[in-house]
Amino acid sequence: MSQYLPVANGMKSFWLTAESDFSSHRSTEELPKEIDTIIIGSGYSGATTAYYLSQGDLKNASNILMLEARNICSGATARNGGHLKPELYYDYNSLKNIYGEKGVAEIMNFEYAHLEAVKELVEKEDIDCDFVLSRACDVHLHSKSVDKAISNYYSMTKNPYLKYKRDVQIKFGDQARIISKVEDSPVCVTYSAGQLWPYKLIIHLLKHCVKKGMNLQSNTPVRKVEKLNDGRYLVKTPRGDIITNKLILATNAYTASVEPKFEDKIVPIKGICSHIVSSDPTKHTPHLTNTYGIRFGEANTDYLINRPDGSVVVGGAKKHIFPYKDVFYKNVDDSTLIKGSKEYFDNYMQKRFYTWKNFDSKPDYVWSGILGYSDDSLPYVGELPGDKNKFIIAGFHGHGMPRVLLCAKALANFIKGDKGPMAIPQSFKITPERMTGTKNEILKSLTIPLDAKL
């Protein structure tokens, strides 16, 4: 379904300023006619799955072909906020109502485990990606979100299966305002988080896989996939067709372009992000020690990281996006901005944080990106029912940084033949029941209250 393929001329994000000749890498001039494993997508999901598939056996990497529709890692991974922020409390009650105490603990413990897992990977492979551990500070500025944060926080503390409860702290009144540096904040919640340069992380991992023998092909979109009579898959591209034994869809927002079953199950959602710098490069910015989630209303949220070079990355501007379905829903065009979103980031820090009030800053990059929202807000990971050796790791709902890595590790181990269930939350696994369900909660989850303070 070509309408779900990436557009050719996506905007340049701040992260993509690190692009090099490798971004258009092609390991071979021609595509192979046959290969054991094809991974479609070179972002966070595809790169980490390839990395774990190639661990321990050089032959594994040489049997992998990775296809990318545009330049390497040019999709959502290179357009996000660089924020490694697990969700540890705010959606606790709604998830508990669906998945029970053990199920919600599975999800939240899994996300928290990514802090250690990403740190371990970065240190093991000596990856220069500006990785920093910090505290996340969630600021709630709307009465409904304040009430929800408090209710969910105290409910979360009663779950005996959660491993991280003592890492989460809630503060009120003046303490909340001083800790957050936000004057209007009646409550804030803090917990461990991290940040990094996502593009640099993925490029390092892909170079590692290529060195071990993986065939990486940029600017090679997959137009169609057909299942052959012998159970293998025919992958069609403009540069030729390839037959493969195993197929891995690491396609996130673009999954419906190669697997039509996901047209209303993983939906492309257009989002906006920015990079903010000092107007005077000779002056140091008032660096904030926390990363942030700022909630103006239920779905109206911004997120930001304070980078170690003094700049700030801010994403959100949702008041210009989510009230207008035709602007963001099933939209794969990351070559343009959404009206009003660029101006949203003007004087952003001065308006939000009192330590920035007398400091001049400006956005030097504002860009769009395409997120893969799933119908039930959780990713789809595993072997597709009825399609042996066709796997998926996609649908991360704008929340992939604390979910992808360990999903990729578990999927790779499963593909390599590890016995037992995949080591991911049960609710993430692709099942016949999830695939036949017709309820889509995406638009309902993006409603912005009319009285939200914007």
mmCIF file of C-alpha atoms in Angstrom, residues 43-423:
data_model
loop_
_atom_site.group_PDB
_atom_site.id
_atom_site.type_symbol
_atom_site.label_atom_id
_atom_site.label_comp_id
_atom_site.label_asym_id
_atom_site.label_seq_id
_atom_site.Cartn_x
_atom_site.Cartn_y
_atom_site.Cartn_z
ATOM 1 C CA GLY A 43 15.562 2.477 12.839
ATOM 2 C CA TYR A 44 15.729 1.552 16.511
ATOM 3 C CA SER A 45 13.711 -1.685 16.121
ATOM 4 C CA GLY A 46 15.499 -2.937 13.013
ATOM 5 C CA ALA A 47 19.011 -2.054 14.168
ATOM 6 C CA THR A 48 18.685 -3.573 17.627
ATOM 7 C CA THR A 49 17.041 -6.730 16.275
ATOM 8 C CA ALA A 50 19.919 -7.104 13.800
ATOM 9 C CA TYR A 51 22.440 -6.463 16.574
ATOM 10 C CA TYR A 52 21.048 -9.219 18.792
ATOM 11 C CA LEU A 53 20.597 -11.632 15.880
ATOM 12 C CA SER A 54 24.281 -11.234 15.040
ATOM 13 C CA GLN A 55 25.573 -11.780 18.564
ATOM 14 C CA GLY A 56 27.652 -14.892 19.155
ATOM 15 C CA ASP A 57 27.839 -16.140 15.583
ATOM 16 C CA LEU A 58 29.409 -14.296 12.643
ATOM 17 C CA LYS A 59 27.300 -16.331 10.229
ATOM 18 C CA ASN A 60 24.106 -14.836 11.598
ATOM 19 C CA ALA A 61 25.020 -11.341 10.384
ATOM 20 C CA SER A 62 26.081 -12.479 6.911
ATOM 21 C CA ASN A 63 22.653 -14.090 6.453
ATOM 22 C CA ILE A 64 20.822 -10.800 7.106
ATOM 23 C CA LEU A 65 19.715 -8.232 4.543
ATOM 24 C CA MET A 66 18.354 -4.929 5.864
ATOM 25 C CA LEU A 67 16.258 -2.766 3.541
ATOM 26 C CA GLU A 68 15.566 0.912 4.197
ATOM 27 C CA ALA A 69 13.174 2.991 2.075
ATOM 28 C CA ARG A 70 15.188 6.209 2.479
ATOM 29 C CA ASN A 71 18.563 7.057 3.993
ATOM 30 C CA ILE A 72 19.649 4.926 6.922
ATOM 31 C CA CYS A 73 17.783 5.694 10.171
ATOM 32 C CA SER A 74 15.871 8.616 8.674
ATOM 33 C CA GLY A 75 12.467 7.827 10.196
ATOM 34 C CA ALA A 76 11.011 8.277 13.686
ATOM 35 C CA THR A 77 14.167 7.216 15.527
ATOM 36 C CA ALA A 78 16.073 10.181 14.080
ATOM 37 C CA ARG A 79 13.123 12.518 14.736
ATOM 38 C CA ASN A 80 12.156 11.782 18.332
ATOM 39 C CA GLY A 81 13.047 13.653 21.519
ATOM 40 C CA GLY A 82 15.982 11.466 22.577
ATOM 41 C CA HIS A 83 14.124 10.836 25.829
ATOM 42 C CA LEU A 84 14.544 7.472 27.567
ATOM 43 C CA LYS A 85 11.602 7.919 29.919
ATOM 44 C CA PRO A 86 9.681 4.924 31.246
ATOM 45 C CA GLU A 87 5.981 5.292 32.083
ATOM 46 C CA LEU A 88 5.833 4.311 35.745
ATOM 47 C CA TYR A 89 2.569 5.626 37.176
ATOM 48 C CA TYR A 90 0.326 7.969 35.121
ATOM 49 C CA ASP A 91 -1.528 5.251 33.177
ATOM 50 C CA TYR A 92 -1.385 2.739 36.009
ATOM 51 C CA ASN A 93 -5.107 2.471 36.790
ATOM 52 C CA SER A 94 -6.262 2.188 33.178
ATOM 53 C CA LEU A 95 -3.673 -0.514 32.438
ATOM 54 C CA LYS A 96 -4.483 -2.360 35.656
ATOM 55 C CA ASN A 97 -8.171 -2.414 34.721
ATOM 56 C CA ILE A 98 -7.280 -4.164 31.440
ATOM 57 C CA TYR A 99 -4.298 -6.362 32.355
ATOM 58 C CA GLY A 100 -4.542 -6.772 36.135
ATOM 59 C CA GLU A 101 -1.927 -6.107 38.826
ATOM 60 C CA LYS A 102 0.606 -8.531 37.377
ATOM 61 C CA GLY A 103 0.032 -7.361 33.813
ATOM 62 C CA VAL A 104 0.548 -3.676 34.515
ATOM 63 C CA ALA A 105 3.617 -4.519 36.613
ATOM 64 C CA GLU A 106 5.015 -6.509 33.689
ATOM 65 C CA ILE A 107 4.748 -3.472 31.418
ATOM 66 C CA MET A 108 6.133 -0.911 33.852
ATOM 67 C CA ASN A 109 8.959 -3.118 35.188
ATOM 68 C CA PHE A 110 9.929 -3.839 31.580
ATOM 69 C CA GLU A 111 10.164 -0.149 30.742
ATOM 70 C CA TYR A 112 12.175 0.618 33.871
ATOM 71 C CA ALA A 113 14.615 -2.185 32.999
ATOM 72 C CA HIS A 114 15.551 -0.266 29.832
ATOM 73 C CA LEU A 115 17.512 2.283 31.829
ATOM 74 C CA GLU A 116 20.041 -0.338 32.875
ATOM 75 C CA ALA A 117 19.856 -2.201 29.547
ATOM 76 C CA VAL A 118 20.606 0.871 27.410
ATOM 77 C CA LYS A 119 23.432 1.940 29.734
ATOM 78 C CA GLU A 120 24.907 -1.556 29.568
ATOM 79 C CA LEU A 121 24.738 -1.597 25.747
ATOM 80 C CA VAL A 122 26.269 1.872 25.380
ATOM 81 C CA GLU A 123 29.145 0.974 27.700
ATOM 82 C CA LYS A 124 29.713 -2.506 26.269
ATOM 83 C CA GLU A 125 29.970 -1.241 22.691
ATOM 84 C CA ASP A 126 31.622 2.087 23.664
ATOM 85 C CA ILE A 127 28.972 4.101 21.817
ATOM 86 C CA ASP A 128 29.427 7.876 21.656
ATOM 87 C CA CYS A 129 25.776 8.975 21.782
ATOM 88 C CA ASP A 130 25.637 11.541 24.618
ATOM 89 C CA PHE A 131 23.950 9.061 26.962
ATOM 90 C CA VAL A 132 23.078 10.668 30.311
ATOM 91 C CA LEU A 133 21.151 9.219 33.261
ATOM 92 C CA SER A 134 18.951 11.758 35.026
ATOM 93 C CA ARG A 135 15.618 12.233 36.776
ATOM 94 C CA ALA A 136 12.409 12.777 34.874
ATOM 95 C CA CYS A 137 10.104 15.427 36.289
ATOM 96 C CA ASP A 138 6.438 15.227 35.327
ATOM 97 C CA VAL A 139 4.607 18.517 35.765
ATOM 98 C CA HIS A 140 0.790 18.512 35.773
ATOM 99 C CA LEU A 141 -0.901 21.833 35.046
ATOM 100 C CA HIS A 142 -4.538 20.860 34.468
ATOM 101 C CA SER A 143 -6.877 19.942 37.318
ATOM 102 C CA LYS A 144 -7.892 16.652 35.726
ATOM 103 C CA SER A 145 -4.317 15.577 35.083
ATOM 104 C CA VAL A 146 -3.319 16.628 38.620
ATOM 105 C CA ASP A 147 -6.092 14.462 40.066
ATOM 106 C CA LYS A 148 -5.204 11.577 37.784
ATOM 107 C CA ALA A 149 -1.492 11.797 38.623
ATOM 108 C CA ILE A 150 -2.182 11.695 42.368
ATOM 109 C CA SER A 151 -4.673 8.838 42.109
ATOM 110 C CA ASN A 152 -2.444 6.746 39.864
ATOM 111 C CA TYR A 153 0.656 7.420 41.954
ATOM 112 C CA TYR A 154 -0.901 6.129 45.158
ATOM 113 C CA SER A 155 -2.497 3.159 43.391
ATOM 114 C CA MET A 156 0.882 2.275 41.902
ATOM 115 C CA THR A 157 2.548 2.228 45.331
ATOM 116 C CA LYS A 158 0.191 -0.562 46.460
ATOM 117 C CA ASN A 159 1.156 -3.016 43.699
ATOM 118 C CA PRO A 160 3.378 -5.741 45.246
ATOM 119 C CA TYR A 161 4.786 -6.778 41.848
ATOM 120 C CA LEU A 162 6.390 -3.443 40.945
ATOM 121 C CA LYS A 163 10.166 -3.399 41.434
ATOM 122 C CA TYR A 164 10.855 0.325 41.191
ATOM 123 C CA LYS A 165 8.283 1.902 43.561
ATOM 124 C CA ARG A 166 10.863 3.523 45.814
ATOM 125 C CA ASP A 167 12.377 5.332 42.824
ATOM 126 C CA VAL A 168 9.199 7.346 42.208
ATOM 127 C CA GLN A 169 8.516 10.424 44.339
ATOM 128 C CA ILE A 170 5.622 12.894 44.436
ATOM 129 C CA LYS A 171 5.899 16.478 45.701
ATOM 130 C CA PHE A 172 3.289 19.190 46.205
ATOM 131 C CA GLY A 173 3.019 22.986 46.458
ATOM 132 C CA ASP A 174 6.203 25.025 46.870
ATOM 133 C CA GLN A 175 8.378 21.894 46.806
ATOM 134 C CA ALA A 176 6.878 20.924 43.450
ATOM 135 C CA ARG A 177 7.417 24.404 42.057
ATOM 136 C CA ILE A 178 11.028 24.646 43.246
ATOM 137 C CA ILE A 179 11.999 21.149 42.098
ATOM 138 C CA SER A 180 10.321 21.574 38.701
ATOM 139 C CA LYS A 181 11.215 25.277 38.193
ATOM 140 C CA VAL A 182 7.628 25.721 36.917
ATOM 141 C CA GLU A 183 5.727 28.422 38.830
ATOM 142 C CA ASP A 184 2.241 27.062 38.091
ATOM 143 C CA SER A 185 3.004 23.498 39.116
ATOM 144 C CA PRO A 186 0.829 22.236 42.015
ATOM 145 C CA VAL A 187 2.369 18.760 41.875
ATOM 146 C CA CYS A 188 5.351 17.042 40.299
ATOM 147 C CA VAL A 189 6.432 13.420 40.112
ATOM 148 C CA THR A 190 10.082 12.450 39.657
ATOM 149 C CA TYR A 191 11.837 9.178 38.817
ATOM 150 C CA SER A 192 14.896 7.835 37.003
ATOM 151 C CA ALA A 193 15.191 8.455 33.266
ATOM 152 C CA GLY A 194 17.816 9.060 30.607
ATOM 153 C CA GLN A 195 18.594 10.804 27.358
ATOM 154 C CA LEU A 196 20.783 10.199 24.335
ATOM 155 C CA TRP A 197 21.457 11.037 20.673
ATOM 156 C CA PRO A 198 19.317 8.282 19.098
ATOM 157 C CA TYR A 199 20.726 8.568 15.566
ATOM 158 C CA LYS A 200 24.313 8.079 16.791
ATOM 159 C CA LEU A 201 23.282 5.010 18.789
ATOM 160 C CA ILE A 202 21.649 3.349 15.789
ATOM 161 C CA ILE A 203 24.395 4.220 13.298
ATOM 162 C CA HIS A 204 26.988 2.707 15.643
ATOM 163 C CA LEU A 205 24.981 -0.527 15.950
ATOM 164 C CA LEU A 206 24.431 -0.758 12.189
ATOM 165 C CA LYS A 207 28.117 -0.229 11.443
ATOM 166 C CA HIS A 208 28.818 -3.015 13.919
ATOM 167 C CA CYS A 209 26.393 -5.336 12.098
ATOM 168 C CA VAL A 210 27.784 -4.416 8.663
ATOM 169 C CA LYS A 211 31.295 -5.130 9.899
ATOM 170 C CA LYS A 212 30.089 -8.582 10.952
ATOM 171 C CA GLY A 213 28.710 -9.210 7.454
ATOM 172 C CA MET A 214 25.158 -7.851 7.329
ATOM 173 C CA ASN A 215 24.072 -6.506 3.929
ATOM 174 C CA LEU A 216 22.615 -3.024 4.428
ATOM 175 C CA GLN A 217 20.766 -1.325 1.575
ATOM 176 C CA SER A 218 19.568 2.271 1.809
ATOM 177 C CA ASN A 219 16.997 3.905 -0.496
ATOM 178 C CA THR A 220 15.412 0.560 -1.312
ATOM 179 C CA PRO A 221 11.698 0.694 -0.460
ATOM 180 C CA VAL A 222 9.710 -2.511 -0.208
ATOM 181 C CA ARG A 223 6.648 -2.247 -2.420
ATOM 182 C CA LYS A 224 5.053 -5.599 -1.745
ATOM 183 C CA VAL A 225 5.533 -8.892 0.077
ATOM 184 C CA GLU A 226 4.120 -12.182 -1.209
ATOM 185 C CA LYS A 227 4.051 -15.568 0.478
ATOM 186 C CA LEU A 228 5.269 -18.328 -1.825
ATOM 187 C CA ASN A 229 3.897 -21.862 -2.002
ATOM 188 C CA ASP A 230 6.951 -23.249 -0.225
ATOM 189 C CA GLY A 231 6.400 -20.939 2.770
ATOM 190 C CA ARG A 232 9.147 -18.471 1.899
ATOM 191 C CA TYR A 233 8.542 -14.801 1.126
ATOM 192 C CA LEU A 234 9.038 -12.801 -2.057
ATOM 193 C CA VAL A 235 10.038 -9.209 -1.261
ATOM 194 C CA LYS A 236 9.538 -6.786 -4.140
ATOM 195 C CA THR A 237 11.606 -3.576 -4.473
ATOM 196 C CA PRO A 238 12.288 -1.150 -7.358
ATOM 197 C CA ARG A 239 15.794 -2.631 -7.589
ATOM 198 C CA GLY A 240 14.677 -6.230 -7.870
ATOM 199 C CA ASP A 241 12.978 -9.055 -5.976
ATOM 200 C CA ILE A 242 14.455 -11.130 -3.164
ATOM 201 C CA ILE A 243 13.327 -14.466 -1.746
ATOM 202 C CA THR A 244 13.795 -14.921 1.999
ATOM 203 C CA ASN A 245 13.161 -17.633 4.574
ATOM 204 C CA LYS A 246 12.465 -15.197 7.397
ATOM 205 C CA LEU A 247 11.001 -11.700 7.250
ATOM 206 C CA ILE A 248 11.098 -9.134 10.067
ATOM 207 C CA LEU A 249 8.875 -6.054 9.875
ATOM 208 C CA ALA A 250 10.618 -3.286 11.856
ATOM 209 C CA THR A 251 8.475 -0.748 10.058
ATOM 210 C CA ASN A 252 6.590 0.984 12.894
ATOM 211 C CA ALA A 253 4.356 3.715 11.374
ATOM 212 C CA TYR A 254 4.841 2.353 7.859
ATOM 213 C CA THR A 255 3.825 -1.246 8.619
ATOM 214 C CA ALA A 256 0.649 -1.131 6.504
ATOM 215 C CA SER A 257 2.802 -0.445 3.422
ATOM 216 C CA VAL A 258 4.102 -4.025 3.563
ATOM 217 C CA GLU A 259 1.439 -5.765 5.666
ATOM 218 C CA PRO A 260 -2.120 -4.524 4.913
ATOM 219 C CA LYS A 261 -3.493 -6.378 7.957
ATOM 220 C CA PHE A 262 -2.144 -3.503 10.057
ATOM 221 C CA GLU A 263 -3.840 -0.623 8.246
ATOM 222 C CA ASP A 264 -6.043 0.263 11.229
ATOM 223 C CA LYS A 265 -3.938 -1.459 13.875
ATOM 224 C CA ILE A 266 -0.720 0.572 13.506
ATOM 225 C CA VAL A 267 -1.532 4.071 12.299
ATOM 226 C CA PRO A 268 0.911 6.788 11.155
ATOM 227 C CA ILE A 269 0.577 9.867 13.384
ATOM 228 C CA LYS A 270 2.399 13.092 12.527
ATOM 229 C CA GLY A 271 4.228 14.819 15.380
ATOM 230 C CA ILE A 272 6.530 17.812 15.912
ATOM 231 C CA CYS A 273 9.855 18.287 17.702
ATOM 232 C CA SER A 274 12.394 21.106 18.099
ATOM 233 C CA HIS A 275 15.947 21.957 19.155
ATOM 234 C CA ILE A 276 16.398 25.128 21.216
ATOM 235 C CA VAL A 277 19.705 26.964 21.706
ATOM 236 C CA SER A 278 20.972 30.149 23.330
ATOM 237 C CA SER A 279 20.513 33.296 21.250
ATOM 238 C CA ASP A 280 24.007 34.265 22.396
ATOM 239 C CA PRO A 281 26.432 31.342 21.886
ATOM 240 C CA THR A 282 28.892 32.893 24.364
ATOM 241 C CA LYS A 283 26.423 32.458 27.257
ATOM 242 C CA HIS A 284 25.709 29.195 29.039
ATOM 243 C CA THR A 285 22.047 28.248 29.257
ATOM 244 C CA PRO A 286 20.328 27.839 32.679
ATOM 245 C CA HIS A 287 20.697 24.056 32.480
ATOM 246 C CA LEU A 288 17.910 22.092 34.174
ATOM 247 C CA THR A 289 18.948 18.895 35.919
ATOM 248 C CA ASN A 290 15.711 17.038 35.078
ATOM 249 C CA THR A 291 14.197 15.858 31.846
ATOM 250 C CA TYR A 292 10.498 16.684 31.593
ATOM 251 C CA GLY A 293 6.993 15.697 30.768
ATOM 252 C CA ILE A 294 4.670 18.711 30.916
ATOM 253 C CA ARG A 295 0.986 17.862 30.950
ATOM 254 C CA PHE A 296 -1.379 20.712 30.075
ATOM 255 C CA GLY A 297 -4.282 18.285 29.759
ATOM 256 C CA GLU A 298 -4.992 14.599 29.267
ATOM 257 C CA ALA A 299 -3.454 14.273 25.794
ATOM 258 C CA ASN A 300 -1.893 17.717 25.556
ATOM 259 C CA THR A 301 1.667 17.019 26.653
ATOM 260 C CA ASP A 302 5.155 18.251 25.857
ATOM 261 C CA TYR A 303 8.406 16.474 26.636
ATOM 262 C CA LEU A 304 11.932 17.817 26.795
ATOM 263 C CA ILE A 305 15.528 16.934 27.544
ATOM 264 C CA ASN A 306 18.316 19.284 28.607
ATOM 265 C CA ARG A 307 21.316 18.174 26.590
ATOM 266 C CA PRO A 308 24.867 18.175 27.997
ATOM 267 C CA ASP A 309 25.872 20.843 25.451
ATOM 268 C CA GLY A 310 23.349 23.269 26.978
ATOM 269 C CA SER A 311 20.744 22.974 24.238
ATOM 270 C CA VAL A 312 17.217 21.674 24.767
ATOM 271 C CA VAL A 313 15.095 19.286 22.701
ATOM 272 C CA VAL A 314 11.335 19.837 23.056
ATOM 273 C CA GLY A 315 8.557 17.858 21.421
ATOM 274 C CA GLY A 316 4.801 18.237 21.498
ATOM 275 C CA ALA A 317 2.912 21.347 20.338
ATOM 276 C CA LYS A 318 -0.142 19.122 20.442
ATOM 277 C CA LYS A 319 -2.675 21.928 20.600
ATOM 278 C CA HIS A 320 -1.773 22.516 16.947
ATOM 279 C CA ILE A 321 -2.080 18.836 16.072
ATOM 280 C CA PHE A 322 -4.587 16.641 17.885
ATOM 281 C CA PRO A 323 -7.740 18.742 17.496
ATOM 282 C CA TYR A 324 -7.371 18.323 13.714
ATOM 283 C CA LYS A 325 -7.632 14.718 12.536
ATOM 284 C CA ASP A 326 -6.920 15.551 8.883
ATOM 285 C CA VAL A 327 -3.571 17.081 9.920
ATOM 286 C CA PHE A 328 -2.083 14.127 11.792
ATOM 287 C CA TYR A 329 -4.059 10.887 11.334
ATOM 288 C CA LYS A 330 -2.735 8.411 8.752
ATOM 289 C CA ASN A 331 -0.252 11.076 7.664
ATOM 290 C CA VAL A 332 3.209 9.894 6.549
ATOM 291 C CA ASP A 333 4.424 13.276 5.288
ATOM 292 C CA ASP A 334 7.392 14.372 7.406
ATOM 293 C CA SER A 335 8.530 16.897 4.768
ATOM 294 C CA THR A 336 6.383 19.732 6.175
ATOM 295 C CA LEU A 337 5.480 21.324 9.491
ATOM 296 C CA ILE A 338 1.994 21.615 10.921
ATOM 297 C CA LYS A 339 0.607 25.159 10.879
ATOM 298 C CA GLY A 340 1.431 27.034 14.083
ATOM 299 C CA SER A 341 3.850 24.439 15.413
ATOM 300 C CA LYS A 342 7.056 26.323 14.572
ATOM 301 C CA GLU A 343 5.930 29.461 16.398
ATOM 302 C CA TYR A 344 4.905 27.336 19.378
ATOM 303 C CA PHE A 345 8.561 26.878 20.314
ATOM 304 C CA ASP A 346 9.461 30.587 20.216
ATOM 305 C CA ASN A 347 10.453 31.706 23.749
ATOM 306 C CA TYR A 348 9.344 28.278 24.927
ATOM 307 C CA MET A 349 11.795 27.932 27.825
ATOM 308 C CA GLN A 350 11.280 31.504 29.044
ATOM 309 C CA LYS A 351 7.514 30.935 29.214
ATOM 310 C CA ARG A 352 7.715 27.594 31.010
ATOM 311 C CA PHE A 353 10.627 27.775 33.483
ATOM 312 C CA TYR A 354 11.309 30.664 35.850
ATOM 313 C CA THR A 355 15.088 30.079 35.757
ATOM 314 C CA TRP A 356 14.956 30.905 32.018
ATOM 315 C CA LYS A 357 12.857 34.093 32.320
ATOM 316 C CA ASN A 358 15.619 36.571 31.552
ATOM 317 C CA PHE A 359 17.505 34.375 29.117
ATOM 318 C CA ASP A 360 17.109 34.619 25.349
ATOM 319 C CA SER A 361 16.833 31.400 23.366
ATOM 320 C CA LYS A 362 15.610 30.328 19.956
ATOM 321 C CA PRO A 363 14.715 27.142 18.081
ATOM 322 C CA ASP A 364 17.299 26.469 15.383
ATOM 323 C CA TYR A 365 15.602 23.268 14.181
ATOM 324 C CA VAL A 366 11.905 22.404 14.134
ATOM 325 C CA TRP A 367 10.916 19.199 12.363
ATOM 326 C CA SER A 368 8.144 16.691 11.909
ATOM 327 C CA GLY A 369 8.219 12.940 12.407
ATOM 328 C CA ILE A 370 5.845 10.030 11.904
ATOM 329 C CA LEU A 371 4.957 7.944 14.934
ATOM 330 C CA GLY A 372 3.400 4.482 14.814
ATOM 331 C CA TYR A 373 0.373 4.508 17.142
ATOM 332 C CA SER A 374 -1.271 1.142 17.807
ATOM 333 C CA ASP A 375 -4.967 0.495 18.256
ATOM 334 C CA ASP A 376 -4.544 -0.559 21.917
ATOM 335 C CA SER A 377 -1.489 1.641 22.681
ATOM 336 C CA LEU A 378 0.897 -1.327 22.987
ATOM 337 C CA PRO A 379 3.460 -2.639 20.488
ATOM 338 C CA TYR A 380 3.038 -5.744 18.359
ATOM 339 C CA VAL A 381 5.957 -8.135 18.799
ATOM 340 C CA GLY A 382 6.384 -11.735 17.639
ATOM 341 C CA GLU A 383 5.505 -14.116 14.818
ATOM 342 C CA LEU A 384 2.391 -13.210 12.856
ATOM 343 C CA PRO A 385 -0.419 -15.741 13.413
ATOM 344 C CA GLY A 386 -0.759 -17.954 10.337
ATOM 345 C CA ASP A 387 2.449 -16.631 8.746
ATOM 346 C CA LYS A 388 5.319 -18.798 9.894
ATOM 347 C CA ASN A 389 8.690 -17.010 9.897
ATOM 348 C CA LYS A 390 7.128 -13.574 9.389
ATOM 349 C CA PHE A 391 7.865 -11.463 12.452
ATOM 350 C CA ILE A 392 6.982 -7.975 13.608
ATOM 351 C CA ILE A 393 8.402 -5.464 16.063
ATOM 352 C CA ALA A 394 6.377 -2.283 15.554
ATOM 353 C CA GLY A 395 3.610 -0.023 16.859
ATOM 354 C CA PHE A 396 5.453 1.666 19.714
ATOM 355 C CA HIS A 397 2.861 4.437 20.117
ATOM 356 C CA GLY A 398 5.333 7.315 20.363
ATOM 357 C CA HIS A 399 6.951 5.564 23.334
ATOM 358 C CA GLY A 400 9.615 3.369 21.815
ATOM 359 C CA MET A 401 12.732 4.504 23.671
ATOM 360 C CA PRO A 402 11.879 2.547 26.860
ATOM 361 C CA ARG A 403 10.344 -0.419 25.019
ATOM 362 C CA VAL A 404 12.246 -1.282 21.849
ATOM 363 C CA LEU A 405 15.631 -2.570 23.015
ATOM 364 C CA LEU A 406 14.484 -5.459 25.178
ATOM 365 C CA CYS A 407 11.691 -6.310 22.716
ATOM 366 C CA ALA A 408 14.369 -6.609 20.019
ATOM 367 C CA LYS A 409 16.567 -8.759 22.219
ATOM 368 C CA ALA A 410 13.691 -11.099 23.063
ATOM 369 C CA LEU A 411 12.518 -11.338 19.445
ATOM 370 C CA ALA A 412 16.040 -12.043 18.175
ATOM 371 C CA ASN A 413 16.513 -14.802 20.729
ATOM 372 C CA PHE A 414 13.129 -16.268 19.775
ATOM 373 C CA ILE A 415 14.047 -16.234 16.068
ATOM 374 C CA LYS A 416 17.377 -17.901 16.871
ATOM 375 C CA GLY A 417 15.498 -20.762 18.508
ATOM 376 C CA ASP A 418 15.507 -20.034 22.222
ATOM 377 C CA LYS A 419 13.015 -22.282 23.954
ATOM 378 C CA GLY A 420 10.273 -20.815 26.080
ATOM 379 C CA PRO A 421 8.166 -17.678 25.688
ATOM 380 C CA MET A 422 9.654 -14.356 24.615
ATOM 381 C CA ALA A 423 10.862 -12.305 27.561
#
